[in-house]
Each structure stands twice: as structure tokens, then as C-alpha cells.
XYZ file of C-alpha atoms in Angstrom:
534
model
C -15.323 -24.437 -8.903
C -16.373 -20.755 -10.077
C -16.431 -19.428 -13.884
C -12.825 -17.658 -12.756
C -11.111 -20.688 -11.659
C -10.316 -21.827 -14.993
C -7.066 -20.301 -16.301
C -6.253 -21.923 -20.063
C -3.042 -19.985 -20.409
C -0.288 -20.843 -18.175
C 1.992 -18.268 -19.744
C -0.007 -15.388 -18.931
C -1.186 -16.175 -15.553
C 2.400 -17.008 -14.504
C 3.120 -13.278 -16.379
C 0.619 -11.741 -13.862
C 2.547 -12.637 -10.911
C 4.983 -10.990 -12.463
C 8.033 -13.027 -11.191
C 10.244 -15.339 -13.217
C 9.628 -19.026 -12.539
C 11.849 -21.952 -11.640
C 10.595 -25.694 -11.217
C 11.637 -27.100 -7.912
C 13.606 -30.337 -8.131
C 11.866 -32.182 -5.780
C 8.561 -31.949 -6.822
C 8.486 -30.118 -9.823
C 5.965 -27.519 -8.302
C 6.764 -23.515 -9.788
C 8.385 -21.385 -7.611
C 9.841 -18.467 -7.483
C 13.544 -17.020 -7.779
C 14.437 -18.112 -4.206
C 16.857 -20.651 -2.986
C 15.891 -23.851 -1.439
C 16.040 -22.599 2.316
C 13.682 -19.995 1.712
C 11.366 -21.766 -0.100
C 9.438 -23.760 3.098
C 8.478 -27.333 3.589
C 7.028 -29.504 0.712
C 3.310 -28.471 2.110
C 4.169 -24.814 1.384
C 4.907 -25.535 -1.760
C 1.960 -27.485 -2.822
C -0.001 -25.021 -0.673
C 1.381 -22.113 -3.108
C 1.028 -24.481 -6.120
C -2.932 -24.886 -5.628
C -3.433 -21.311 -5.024
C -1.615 -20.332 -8.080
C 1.123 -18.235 -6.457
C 4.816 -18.250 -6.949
C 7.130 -18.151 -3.713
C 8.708 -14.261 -4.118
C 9.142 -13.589 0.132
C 11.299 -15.728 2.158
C 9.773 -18.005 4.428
C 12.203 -17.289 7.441
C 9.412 -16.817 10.592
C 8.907 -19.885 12.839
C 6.233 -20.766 15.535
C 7.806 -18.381 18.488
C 8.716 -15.528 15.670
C 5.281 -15.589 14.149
C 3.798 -15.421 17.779
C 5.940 -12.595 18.522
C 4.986 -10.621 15.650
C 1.102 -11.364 16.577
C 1.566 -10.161 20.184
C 3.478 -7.658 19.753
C 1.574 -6.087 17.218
C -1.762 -6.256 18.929
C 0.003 -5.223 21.943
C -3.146 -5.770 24.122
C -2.196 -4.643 27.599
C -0.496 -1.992 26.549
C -3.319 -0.530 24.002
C -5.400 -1.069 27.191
C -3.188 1.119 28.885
C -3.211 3.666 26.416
C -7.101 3.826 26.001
C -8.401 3.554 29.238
C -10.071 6.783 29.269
C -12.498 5.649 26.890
C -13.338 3.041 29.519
C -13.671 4.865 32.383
C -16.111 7.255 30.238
C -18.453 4.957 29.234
C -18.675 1.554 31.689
C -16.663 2.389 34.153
C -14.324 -0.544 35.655
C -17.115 -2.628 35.942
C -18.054 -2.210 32.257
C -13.965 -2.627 31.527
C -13.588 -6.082 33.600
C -16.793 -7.938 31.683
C -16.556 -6.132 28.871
C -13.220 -7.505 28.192
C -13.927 -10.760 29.265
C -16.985 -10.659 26.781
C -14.688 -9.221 23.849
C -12.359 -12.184 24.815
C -14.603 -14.701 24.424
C -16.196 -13.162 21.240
C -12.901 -12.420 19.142
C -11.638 -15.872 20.471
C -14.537 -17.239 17.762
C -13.676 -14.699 15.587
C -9.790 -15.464 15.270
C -10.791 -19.193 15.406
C -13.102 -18.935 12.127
C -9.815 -16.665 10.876
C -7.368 -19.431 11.899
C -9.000 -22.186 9.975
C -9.655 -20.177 6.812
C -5.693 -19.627 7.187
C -5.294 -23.143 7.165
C -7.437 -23.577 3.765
C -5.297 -21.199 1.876
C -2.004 -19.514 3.790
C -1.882 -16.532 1.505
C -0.743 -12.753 2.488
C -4.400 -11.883 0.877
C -5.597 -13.316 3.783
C -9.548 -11.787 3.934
C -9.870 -10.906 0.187
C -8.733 -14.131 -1.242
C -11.104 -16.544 0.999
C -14.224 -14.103 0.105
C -12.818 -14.513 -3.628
C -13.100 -18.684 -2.853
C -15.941 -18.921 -0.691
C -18.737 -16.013 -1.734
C -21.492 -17.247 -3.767
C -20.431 -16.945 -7.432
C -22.196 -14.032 -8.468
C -20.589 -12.283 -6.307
C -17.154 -13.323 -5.534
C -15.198 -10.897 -8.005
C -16.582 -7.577 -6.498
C -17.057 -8.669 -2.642
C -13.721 -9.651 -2.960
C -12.488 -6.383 -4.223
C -14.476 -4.476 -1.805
C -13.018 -6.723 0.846
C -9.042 -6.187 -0.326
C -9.845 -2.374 -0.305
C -11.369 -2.718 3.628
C -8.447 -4.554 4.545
C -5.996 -2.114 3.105
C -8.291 1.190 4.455
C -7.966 -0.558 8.289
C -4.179 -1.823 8.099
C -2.703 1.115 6.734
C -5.031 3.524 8.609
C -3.366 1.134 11.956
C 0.347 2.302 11.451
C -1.078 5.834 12.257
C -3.045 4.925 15.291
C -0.107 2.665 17.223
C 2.592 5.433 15.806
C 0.135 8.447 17.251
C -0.267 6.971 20.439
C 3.498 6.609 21.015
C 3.848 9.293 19.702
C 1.592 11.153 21.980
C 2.812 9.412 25.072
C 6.259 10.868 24.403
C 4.537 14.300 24.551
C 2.644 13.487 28.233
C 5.754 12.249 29.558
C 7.295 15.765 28.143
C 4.218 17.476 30.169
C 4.819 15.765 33.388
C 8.432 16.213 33.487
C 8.675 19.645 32.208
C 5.717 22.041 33.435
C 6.489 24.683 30.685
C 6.093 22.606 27.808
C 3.103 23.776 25.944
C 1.715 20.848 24.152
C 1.578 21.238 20.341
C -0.489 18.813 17.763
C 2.087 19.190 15.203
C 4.767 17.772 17.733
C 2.777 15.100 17.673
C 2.522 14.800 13.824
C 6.801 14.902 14.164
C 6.879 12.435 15.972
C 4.722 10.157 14.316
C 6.416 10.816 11.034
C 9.745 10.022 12.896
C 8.639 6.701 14.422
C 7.002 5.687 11.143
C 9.953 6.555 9.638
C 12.205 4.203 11.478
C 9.902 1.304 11.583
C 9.882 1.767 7.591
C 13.368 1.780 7.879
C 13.962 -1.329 9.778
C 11.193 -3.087 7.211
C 13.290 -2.060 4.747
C 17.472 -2.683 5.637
C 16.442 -4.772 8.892
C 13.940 -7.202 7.084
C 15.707 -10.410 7.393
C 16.397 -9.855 10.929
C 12.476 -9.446 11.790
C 11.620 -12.954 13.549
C 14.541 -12.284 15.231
C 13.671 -9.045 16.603
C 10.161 -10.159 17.292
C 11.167 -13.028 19.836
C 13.288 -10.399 21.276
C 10.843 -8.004 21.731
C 8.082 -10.592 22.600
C 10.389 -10.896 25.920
C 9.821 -6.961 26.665
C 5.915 -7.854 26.760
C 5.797 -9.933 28.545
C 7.887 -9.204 31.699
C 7.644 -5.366 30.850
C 3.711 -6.236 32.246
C 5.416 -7.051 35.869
C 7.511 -3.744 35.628
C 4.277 -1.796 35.524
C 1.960 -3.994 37.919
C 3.976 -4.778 40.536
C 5.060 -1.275 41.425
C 1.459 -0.265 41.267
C 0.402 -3.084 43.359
C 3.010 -2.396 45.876
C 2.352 1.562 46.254
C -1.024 2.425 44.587
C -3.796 2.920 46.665
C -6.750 -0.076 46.448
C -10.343 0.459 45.020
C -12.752 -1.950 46.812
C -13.066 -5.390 44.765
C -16.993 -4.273 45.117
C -16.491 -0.899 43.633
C -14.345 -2.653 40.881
C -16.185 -5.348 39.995
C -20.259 -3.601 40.315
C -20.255 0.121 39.583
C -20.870 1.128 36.131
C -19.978 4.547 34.695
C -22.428 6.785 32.303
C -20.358 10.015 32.592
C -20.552 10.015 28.591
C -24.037 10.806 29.191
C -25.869 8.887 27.328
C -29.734 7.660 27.574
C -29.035 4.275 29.429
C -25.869 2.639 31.304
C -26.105 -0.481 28.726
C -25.660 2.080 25.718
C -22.717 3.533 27.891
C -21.058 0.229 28.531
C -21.029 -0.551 24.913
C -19.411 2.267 23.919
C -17.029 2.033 26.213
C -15.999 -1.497 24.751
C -14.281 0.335 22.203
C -11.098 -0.087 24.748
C -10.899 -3.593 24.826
C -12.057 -4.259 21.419
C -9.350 -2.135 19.901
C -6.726 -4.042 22.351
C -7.625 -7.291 20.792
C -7.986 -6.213 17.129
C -6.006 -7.347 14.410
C -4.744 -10.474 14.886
C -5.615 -11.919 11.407
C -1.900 -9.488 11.020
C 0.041 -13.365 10.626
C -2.296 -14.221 8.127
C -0.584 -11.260 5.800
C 2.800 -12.779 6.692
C 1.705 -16.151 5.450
C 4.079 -16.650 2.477
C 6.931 -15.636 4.788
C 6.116 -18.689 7.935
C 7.513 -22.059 6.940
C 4.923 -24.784 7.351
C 1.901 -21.984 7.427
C -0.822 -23.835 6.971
C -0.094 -25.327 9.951
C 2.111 -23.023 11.965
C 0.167 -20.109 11.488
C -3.336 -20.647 12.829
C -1.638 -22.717 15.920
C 0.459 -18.946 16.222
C -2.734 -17.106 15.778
C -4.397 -19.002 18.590
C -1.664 -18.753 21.042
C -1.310 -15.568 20.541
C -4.894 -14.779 21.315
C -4.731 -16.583 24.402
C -0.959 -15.108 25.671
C -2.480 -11.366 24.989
C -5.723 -11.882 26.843
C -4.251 -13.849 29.892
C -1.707 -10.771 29.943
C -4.518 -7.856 29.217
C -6.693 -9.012 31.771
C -4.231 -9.089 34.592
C -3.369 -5.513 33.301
C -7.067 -4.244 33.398
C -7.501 -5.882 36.735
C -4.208 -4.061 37.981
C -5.714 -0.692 36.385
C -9.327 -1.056 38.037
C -7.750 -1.485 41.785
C -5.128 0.799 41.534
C -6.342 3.596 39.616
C -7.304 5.881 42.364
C -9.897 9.043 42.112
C -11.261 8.655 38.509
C -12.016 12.147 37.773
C -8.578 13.147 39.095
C -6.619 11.165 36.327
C -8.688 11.433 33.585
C -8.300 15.343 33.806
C -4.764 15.020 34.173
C -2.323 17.168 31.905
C -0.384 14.474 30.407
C -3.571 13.671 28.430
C -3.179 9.817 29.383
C -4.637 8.318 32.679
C -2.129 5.853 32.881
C 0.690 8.171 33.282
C -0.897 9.814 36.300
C -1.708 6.478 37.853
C 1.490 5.247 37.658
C 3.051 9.061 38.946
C 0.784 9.277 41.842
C 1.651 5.835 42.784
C 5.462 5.698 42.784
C 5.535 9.971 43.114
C 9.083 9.924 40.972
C 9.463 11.023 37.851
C 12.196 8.867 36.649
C 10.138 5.612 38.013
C 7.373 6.989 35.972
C 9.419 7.616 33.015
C 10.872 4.308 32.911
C 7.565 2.220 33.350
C 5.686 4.451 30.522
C 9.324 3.807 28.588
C 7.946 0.277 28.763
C 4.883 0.773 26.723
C 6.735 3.482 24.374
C 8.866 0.402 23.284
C 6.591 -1.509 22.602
C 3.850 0.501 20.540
C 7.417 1.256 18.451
C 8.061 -2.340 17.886
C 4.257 -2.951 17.331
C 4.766 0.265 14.669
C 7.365 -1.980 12.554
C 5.379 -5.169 12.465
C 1.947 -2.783 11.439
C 4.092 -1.652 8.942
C 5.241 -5.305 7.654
C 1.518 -6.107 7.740
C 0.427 -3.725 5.908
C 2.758 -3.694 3.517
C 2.559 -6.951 2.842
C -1.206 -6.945 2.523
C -1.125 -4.201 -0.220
C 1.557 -5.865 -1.879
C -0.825 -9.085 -2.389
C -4.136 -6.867 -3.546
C -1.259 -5.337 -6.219
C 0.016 -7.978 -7.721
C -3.768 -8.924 -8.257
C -4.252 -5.768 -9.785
C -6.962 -4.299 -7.303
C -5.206 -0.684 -6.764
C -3.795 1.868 -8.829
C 0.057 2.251 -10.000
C -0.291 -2.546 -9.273
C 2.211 -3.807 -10.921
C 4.719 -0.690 -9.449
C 3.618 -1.768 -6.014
C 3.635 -5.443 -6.732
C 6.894 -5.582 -7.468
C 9.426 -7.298 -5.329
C 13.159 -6.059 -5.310
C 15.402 -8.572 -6.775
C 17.717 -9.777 -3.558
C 16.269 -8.097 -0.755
C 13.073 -10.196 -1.350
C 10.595 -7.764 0.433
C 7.974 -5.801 -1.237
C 9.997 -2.587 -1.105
C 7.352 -0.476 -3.173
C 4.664 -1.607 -1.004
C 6.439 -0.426 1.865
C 7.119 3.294 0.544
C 3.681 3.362 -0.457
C 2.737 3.000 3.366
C 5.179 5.227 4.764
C 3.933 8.000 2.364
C 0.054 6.381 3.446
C 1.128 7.252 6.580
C 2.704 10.804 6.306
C -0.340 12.093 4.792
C -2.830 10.747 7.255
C -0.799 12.160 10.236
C -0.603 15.642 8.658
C -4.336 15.710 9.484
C -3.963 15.981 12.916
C -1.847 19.218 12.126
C -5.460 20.681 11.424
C -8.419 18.977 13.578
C -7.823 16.598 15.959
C -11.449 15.230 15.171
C -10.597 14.072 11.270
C -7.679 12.555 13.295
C -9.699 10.324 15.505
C -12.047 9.929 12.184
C -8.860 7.973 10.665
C -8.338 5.940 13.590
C -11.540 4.358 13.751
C -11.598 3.411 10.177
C -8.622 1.095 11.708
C -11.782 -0.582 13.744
C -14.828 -0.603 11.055
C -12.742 -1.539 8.117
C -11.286 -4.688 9.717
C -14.620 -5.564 11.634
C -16.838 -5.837 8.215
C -13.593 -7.767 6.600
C -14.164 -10.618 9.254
C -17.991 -10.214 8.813
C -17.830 -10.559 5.183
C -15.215 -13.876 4.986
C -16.580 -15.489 7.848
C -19.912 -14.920 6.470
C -19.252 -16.420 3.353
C -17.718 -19.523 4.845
C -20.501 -19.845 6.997
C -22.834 -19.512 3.913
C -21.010 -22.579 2.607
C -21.713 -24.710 5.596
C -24.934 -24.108 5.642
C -25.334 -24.825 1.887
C -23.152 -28.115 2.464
C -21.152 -27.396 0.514
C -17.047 -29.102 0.503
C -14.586 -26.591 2.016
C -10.995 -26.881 1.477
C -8.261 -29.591 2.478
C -7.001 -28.070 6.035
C -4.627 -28.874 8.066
C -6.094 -26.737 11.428
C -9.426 -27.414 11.468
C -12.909 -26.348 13.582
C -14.334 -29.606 12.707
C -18.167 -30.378 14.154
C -17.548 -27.057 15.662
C -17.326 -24.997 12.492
C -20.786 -23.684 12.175
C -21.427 -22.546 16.016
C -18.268 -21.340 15.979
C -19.209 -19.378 12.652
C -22.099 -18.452 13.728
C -21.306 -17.024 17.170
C -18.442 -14.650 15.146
C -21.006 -13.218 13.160
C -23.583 -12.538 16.074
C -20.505 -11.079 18.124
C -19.301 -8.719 15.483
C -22.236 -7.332 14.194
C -22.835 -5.317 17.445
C -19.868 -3.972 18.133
C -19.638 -3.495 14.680
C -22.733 -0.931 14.782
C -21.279 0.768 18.063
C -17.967 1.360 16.858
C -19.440 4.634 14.670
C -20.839 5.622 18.029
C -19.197 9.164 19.423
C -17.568 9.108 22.897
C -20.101 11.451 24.630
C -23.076 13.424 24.827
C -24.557 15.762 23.615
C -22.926 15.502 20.117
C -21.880 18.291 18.194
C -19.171 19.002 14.884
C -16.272 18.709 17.608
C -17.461 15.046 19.708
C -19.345 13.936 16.255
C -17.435 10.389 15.568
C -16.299 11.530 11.441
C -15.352 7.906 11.081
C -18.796 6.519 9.613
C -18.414 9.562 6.814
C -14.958 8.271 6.035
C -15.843 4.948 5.921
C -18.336 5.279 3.487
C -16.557 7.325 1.201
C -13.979 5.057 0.973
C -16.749 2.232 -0.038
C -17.785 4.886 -2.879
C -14.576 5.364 -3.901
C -13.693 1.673 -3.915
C -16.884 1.156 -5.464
C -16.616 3.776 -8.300
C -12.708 2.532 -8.758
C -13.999 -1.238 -9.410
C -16.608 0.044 -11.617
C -13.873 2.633 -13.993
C -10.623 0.169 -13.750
C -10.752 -2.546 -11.457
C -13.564 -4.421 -12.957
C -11.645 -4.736 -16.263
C -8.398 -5.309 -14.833
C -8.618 -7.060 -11.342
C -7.976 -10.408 -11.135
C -9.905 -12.168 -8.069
C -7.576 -15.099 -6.741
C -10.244 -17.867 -7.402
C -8.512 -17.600 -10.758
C -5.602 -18.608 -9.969
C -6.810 -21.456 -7.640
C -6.161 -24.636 -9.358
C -7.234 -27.259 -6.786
C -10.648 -29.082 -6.882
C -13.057 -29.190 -3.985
């Protein structure tokens, strides 16, 4: 156990979490000021008990609500969709097909490693509390800060991304249909604000019907696919499957096709990002420790079976390359599906499709993030905590913590209002910041299991296949990891330069500086809390 995992006075540690405590019945395990239905099984409880929480959220998602949340969140065909002009830049089809296959295969170990760390301690920390267990000891309390503020940077810096890109499709459609529409950026900002607006109001007055909604909407996903493929199957002219599958793109003009290809994987990578999102619903999935990584899983495989047969459907039907990616609309995929159906209202309706669903993945970013900041609050790691960290008595949902990301998310899309660059600087923060939270918790479980050292009780487990497994995460996302700060094209210059790398690291300052001021004096890293022996 670490120096921080002894906590001699229950009083105050109870007073941190800032909730009033009952003792269950059954058991006599604290919880929190929730009746018994909301509460979860008997392995929740003791779950919550040796991590030192107290139940506040209700535990109301299931297996298929939890899986809907994950897939529709990640939304992987239809992000694929929505960025595959990045592709066809840099890689081409060729460089789409295997690349996705490869960033399949290498967030599948990824998500795995993330699934059985879930298992060891369900907590809506998620990434910040296992570095806070697992990092060596001299460095748990500030890796683990570091690691809460990367997580927070890349969730809340998501709601922007999936609410811009609906947002923005709204305004292509607007092009197509209406020639003398003269496309403005702070339309765009509007209608961000508006569709962040809603999904922050569902979060808020709509909560307890969420796993409802999300088995709902899982439905839309998946068939919504076959309302988009088959039509373009049907009418859209066919590339060659040796075009498709062989020729690589470098129109982003860079030194090498490899280097091309890699940036291009940007596409698929960002369609299969995020799916450690469950893992910040934990304390609301009865039976998580279980449920949850078997949801994660699934839902990695259900998204990449349904992405691929998307970017196969893309690759064969897109038609002349340099005709769509110049198109007005300012998305590909809107062109492709207009010159292959030539109606408007068919076109409307399919791109209606993917509008829906970037809304719906909008609310669940929201829940996500929300939910995430609310768990680095109550342990003190940001300013204004114990405001944000505060749960509202009845409704049971971390109703600061949700403000706090609609107004997150007002501010960031006002940017775009100005440069369209710091815009695009934002969104990839989304990528880095998440990427170097896996790096850092996988890496420190993986540091453990080389050490021999005991992990955690779990319930979902990698087994004899924990360290490969570990081991191929890390080698997978360091790469991509590198190219993500990579610009689009050459040559570079102020207006192509990829801002994201500055942002990133100023936000590491900042953290850093923060920690050093305040939150090394008043953050208090889960180990703790944690009161069960290893």
C-alpha cells in the first residue's frame, strides 16, 4: 500500500466526499443518501466500500444501455463519415482500409488494458484514479493529477468537436440545398451553442431517462448504417477493388507516402477514440465491475464491424476524389451521397441520419464529461471543487459539473468566431489529451507486472495475457501519439500549422503550475481513500 492509503480519521475523509452517509442494512457498508434500488448489487457496494467512495449517482444503466451510450458516443461510422477528407489527403483509400484495420486491432489492446483496469476499481475517475493506485509511489500524487487534468482537457474539449461537426453538417446541407447561402463561421458557433445547449438540457431534466434513450438511439446506428450504404451501393458508381484496396494518396505533400498514410490515420483513430467514456459512468452501471468492461468490449467490436463496412462502402462508391473533396458543402460525404441518388431530399434525409446521431453522441459527451470533472472535484484537483462536486439533492446528477461544461463549451466554440485554425487547435487536444491518459495508466499497470507486483481483485480479467496485451497498447499508442501533432499538409505555414501541440503544452504548464500553487496542498489522490489490501 502507498504512504496515502492510510486514512486515520474516518470523520474527515467521509467529510471530503462531501455527502451524508447511511449504513446499508444488509451489509453494513456506507453509502450514500440513495434508496435501495439505486444503490446496485452487493459487489457495487463493496466495490465502492474499498475505494472509499460513497454511492451519490444512481446506478440505473444496464448491459444494452451502457453499450448504447459507448456506441453511440464514439459514433465510429459516422465520425468516419464526417472526416474522410483527412483520409483521402493523406493515404488515400488504400491507407483508409489498413489503416483502420491497424487502428482496430491496436485500440482493441488499448480498450482491453482499459477494460480490466475498470474491473479493478469501477470508479467515474476512471484514468486518474488507477495512475493514483498503480504509479510507483513517488510519483502517484502528481501523475495522477496531471492525468485527471488530461482527461478533463480531452473530454470537455470532445463536446465541441462532435457538436461542431453537426453543427457544420447542418450548414453543408444549407449549401447544397440553397445556392445563395453564404456560409458564415459564426453560424456555425450558433449552432454549436444550440446543440450543446440541448444536450445539457436533456443531462439535466432528461437524466433518468438516459439508458433509455441510449438503447433507443443505439437502434438509429445501427440500421441508420443500411440507410446510407445501400442507396450508395445501389446507385453510386464502383471504384475498382484494385484501385481501392492498392493506391495510396500523398496529395498532403509530404516527403514519403508512409509519412502521408500516417497522418492520414487521424480519421480512423478519431472514429474509435474514447471509449474508456463507460468507465466515467461507472458509479451509475449496476454490477460495473463486471458489466462494464464486458460493455466496453462489445462495444469496440459492434463499432468496428459497423465502421469498416462503412469505410469499405465509402472507398467503392466515392467516385472522382478531387471532385468531392472540393465540393461546396465542405464535407465529401454529402457530395457522395448527392451525386449518387441526384435528389436533394434523399440526400437530406441520409445526412439527417448522421446529424442525429452526432446530437445524441453530443448528450452522452456531455454526461461523460461531466461526470469525469465531477469525480477530479470532489477530489479537490480543480478550482471552485467542492462547488462542482456537489450533487443536487433529488435529482442525483452532478448538476454543477454539468453547467461547468456547457459554459466549457460556449467559450471554446466562440473561437471559431475568430480563426478557424485555434478551432481545429481545440479539437485535437480531444486526441493528444486522451492518447497520453491511456499511455500513462496503462503504463503504470504494466510497470507493475513487470515488477511482480499483486494487482487488484478483478472480476474481468486479461489473465496470462496481461503483459503482451500491455505491452502492445503502449507500442501502438506511442506512434500515433507523436503523429497526431502532425499538420494536414505541406508546406506548413501560420494558417495549415497544427496549434494543437502549443495548446497542449500550455495546458501541462498550467496544470503543472496549478498543482504546484493549490493542488499540491489540497488535492487528495484516491489511493487515499482506497482501503483494500493487495
Amino acid at each position: 500500500m502507498s504512504d496515502f492509503s492510510v486514512v486515520n480519521d474516518k470523520e474527515a475523509r467521509i467529510g471530503q466526499l462531501q455527502t451524508n452517509v447511511v449504513r446499508d442494512e444488509e451489509d453494513g457498508l456506507e453509502m450514500g443518501p440513495l434508496d435501495g434500488k439505486w444503490r446496485g448489487t452487493a459487489a457495487d457496494r463493496r466495490d465502492m466500500s474499498n475505494l472509499g467512495r460513497v454511492q451519490e449517482l444512481r446506478r440505473n444503466f444496464r448491459f444494452i444501455s451502457i453499450l448504447g451510450f459507448a456506441c453511440i458516443l464514439i459514433s465510429t461510422w459516422e465520425i468516419l463519415v464526417t472526416t474522410l477528407s483527412i483520409a483521402l489527403v493523406d493515404g488515400g483509400t488504400a491507407g483508409l482500409i489498413w489503416g483502420f484495420i491497424a487502428v482496430v486491432i491496436g485500440f482493441s489492446m488499448v480498450y482491453a488494458s482499459v477494460a480490466e483496469m475498470a474491473s479493478m476499481a469501477p470508479t467515474s475517475g476512471g484514468q486518474y484514479h488507477w495512475v493514483s493506485e498503480f504509479a510507483p509511489r513517488k510519483y502517484q500524487k502528481y501523475l495522477s493529477y496531471m492525468t485527471g487534468w488530461l482527461c478533463f482537457t480531452g473530454w470537455q474539449a470532445a463536446i465541441v468537436s462532435i457538436a461542431f461537426l453537426a453543427g457544420t453538417i447542418v450548414q453543408g446541407l444549407l449549401v447544397l440545398n440553397d445556392p445563395t447561402y453564404i456560409y458564415e463561421r459564426w453560424h456555425g458557433t450558433l449552432l454549436v451553442v444550440a446543440i450543446s445547449t440541448f444536450s445539457i438540457l436533456f443531462n439535466t431534466f432528461l437524466a433518468k431517462k438516459l439508458p433509455i434513450v441510449e438503447g433507443i438511439v443505439l437502434v438509429l446506428h445501427i440500421f441508420g448504417l443500411f440507410v446510407i450504404i445501400i442507396p450508395l451501393w445501389v446507385l453510386a458508381p464502383r471504384n475498382s477493388a484494385k484501385a481501392v484496396f492498392t493506391e495510396f494518396s500523398n496529395a498532403g505533400g509530404w516527403s514519403d507516402t508512409g509519412t502521408s498514410v500516417m497522418i492520414g490515420l487521424l480519421s480512423p483513430i478519431v472514429s474509435m477514440l474514447g471509449f474508456d467514456c463507460a468507465v466515467h459512468m461507472s458509479e451509475e452501471i449496476k454490477d460495473a465491475g463486471e458489466t462494464l468492461p464486458k460493455a466496453m468490449m462489445w462495444s469496440v467490436a459492434l463499432n468496428s464491424i459497423l465502421g469498416f463496412v462503412m469505410v469499405l462502402t465509402l472507398c467503392f462508391t466515392l467516385g472522382n476524389v478531387t471532385t468531392i473533396l472540393a465540393s461546396a458543402t465542405g464535407y465529401p460525404f454529402i457530395q457522395i451521397i448527392y451525386n449518387a441518388t441526384s435528389s436533394y431530399a434523399g440526400t437530406d434525409l441520409m445526412v439527417t441520419v448522421v446529424i442525429l446521431t452526432l446530437v445524441a453522441s453530443c448528450i452522452s459527451e456531455i454526461a461523460t464529461a461531466s461526470r469525469q470533472l465531477w469525480s477530479f472535484a470532489r477530489d479537490k484537483g480543480v478550482p471552485f471543487s467542492s462547488t462542482i462536486a456537489h450533487v443536487t439533492p433529488g435529482w442525483n446528477i452532478p448538476l454543477n459539473a454539468v453547467i461547468v461544461s456547457l459554459l466549457v463549451t460556449i467559450a471554446l466554440s466562440m473561437i471559431n468566431i475568430g480563426s478557424t485554425v485555434a478551432l481545429n487547435a481545440i479539437l485535437s487536444l480531444t486526441t493528444v489529451s486522451l492518447l497520453t491518459s491511456y499511455m500513462i495508466s496503462i503504463g503504470c499497470v504494466l510497470q507493475k507486472r513487470i515488477r511482480g507486483e499483486p494487482l487488484p481483485a478483478r472480476r474481468w480479467s486479461l489473465g496470462r495475457y496481461g503483459f503482451a496485451v500491455n505491452v502492445g497498447a503502449i507500442c501502438f499508442l506511442a506512434p500515433i501519439y507523436v503523429f497526431a501533432f502532425f499538420p494536414s499538409a505541406t508546406p506548413v505555414v501560420a494558417s495549415t500549422m497544427n496549434w494543437g501541440i502549443a495548446i497542449y503544452i500550455g495546458m501541462l504548464l498550467f496544470a503543472t503550475g496549478y498543482y504546484i500553487i493549490v493542488g499540491r496542498f489540497h488535492y487528495v489522490p484516491p489511493v487515499a481513500l482506497v482501503k483494500r489490501e493487495l
